């Protein structure tokens, strides 16, 4: 679970970058979400 928390902490700024128009971050977001291990 701690590893997932670390990934989510890194993911938040990337999502913010996407919201500001950096579309190249989308693939990173998708793969990071897919790599989460903790059940939703």
Backbone as CSV, one residue per row, in Angstrom:
resi,resn,N_x,N_y,N_z,CA_x,CA_y,CA_z,C_x,C_y,C_z
1,UNK,0.819,-1.192,0.000,0.000,0.000,0.000,0.862,1.255,0.000
2,UNK,1.995,1.222,0.690,2.861,2.400,0.741,3.403,2.738,-0.643
3,UNK,3.702,1.714,-1.420,4.208,1.943,-2.778,3.140,2.626,-3.633
4,UNK,1.897,2.200,-3.490,0.809,2.850,-4.219,0.660,4.302,-3.794
5,UNK,0.836,4.562,-2.513,0.735,5.941,-2.027,1.827,6.803,-2.643
6,UNK,3.026,6.249,-2.772,4.123,6.980,-3.405,3.804,7.281,-4.873
7,UNK,3.248,6.289,-5.566,2.893,6.492,-6.972,1.819,7.568,-7.113
8,UNK,0.834,7.529,-6.230,-0.232,8.530,-6.295,0.300,9.925,-5.991
9,UNK,1.242,10.004,-5.055,1.838,11.305,-4.723,2.569,11.892,-5.930
10,UNK,3.211,11.056,-6.708,3.895,11.513,-7.927,2.908,11.817,-9.048
11,UNK,1.789,11.134,-9.010,0.813,11.270,-10.090,0.046,12.594,-10.040
12,UNK,-0.165,13.134,-8.873,-0.958,14.355,-8.737,-0.372,15.509,-9.555
13,UNK,0.906,15.820,-9.439,1.432,16.921,-10.258,1.352,16.639,-11.760
14,UNK,1.497,15.368,-12.141,1.427,15.017,-13.556,0.028,15.301,-14.101
15,UNK,-0.988,14.986,-13.314,-2.365,15.280,-13.726,-2.552,16.794,-13.850
16,UNK,-1.948,17.535,-12.934,-2.030,19.000,-13.020,-1.351,19.505,-14.291
17,UNK,-0.206,18.920,-14.659,0.473,19.309,-15.903,-0.437,19.051,-17.096
18,UNK,-1.121,17.900,-17.090,-2.039,17.579,-18.185,-3.140,18.625,-18.281
19,UNK,-3.650,19.052,-17.124,-4.712,20.053,-17.104,-4.235,21.397,-17.658
20,UNK,-2.930,21.626,-17.612,-2.369,22.870,-18.152,-1.941,22.722,-19.604
21,UNK,-2.298,21.596,-20.223,-2.052,21.456,-21.649,-0.922,20.533,-22.057
22,UNK,-0.235,19.914,-21.122,0.853,19.003,-21.457,0.277,17.615,-21.733
23,UNK,-0.145,17.399,-22.965,-0.849,16.162,-23.322,0.062,14.936,-23.320
24,UNK,1.359,15.125,-23.393,2.277,13.986,-23.400,2.310,13.242,-22.068
25,UNK,1.682,13.785,-21.064,1.644,13.127,-19.761,0.576,12.036,-19.690
26,UNK,-0.340,11.993,-20.644,-1.469,11.065,-20.580,-1.019,9.605,-20.508
27,UNK,-0.043,9.210,-21.315,0.429,7.827,-21.300,1.014,7.474,-19.931
28,UNK,1.745,8.380,-19.332,2.329,8.139,-18.010,1.217,7.951,-16.978
29,UNK,0.180,8.751,-17.073,-0.958,8.648,-16.152,-1.627,7.284,-16.288
30,UNK,-1.889,6.870,-17.503,-2.569,5.590,-17.750,-1.744,4.424,-17.215
31,UNK,-0.461,4.402,-17.524,0.371,3.283,-17.073,0.559,3.296,-15.561
32,UNK,0.637,4.461,-14.966,0.780,4.540,-13.513,-0.476,4.041,-12.807
33,UNK,-1.629,4.434,-13.295,-2.876,3.952,-12.697,-3.016,2.439,-12.855
34,UNK,-2.588,1.908,-13.982,-2.682,0.473,-14.223,-1.740,-0.317,-13.314
35,UNK,-0.682,0.310,-12.847,0.297,-0.400,-12.023,-0.051,-0.404,-10.537
36,UNK,-1.112,0.287,-10.146,-1.508,0.295,-8.740,-1.950,-1.099,-8.311
37,UNK,-1.551,-1.506,-7.105,-1.810,-2.861,-6.626,-2.950,-2.924,-5.612
38,UNK,-3.158,-1.852,-4.853,-4.176,-1.856,-3.804,-5.569,-1.858,-4.429
39,UNK,-6.450,-2.770,-3.987,-7.812,-2.807,-4.541,-8.532,-1.470,-4.348
40,UNK,-9.343,-1.119,-5.330,-10.064,0.161,-5.255,-11.341,-0.008,-4.511
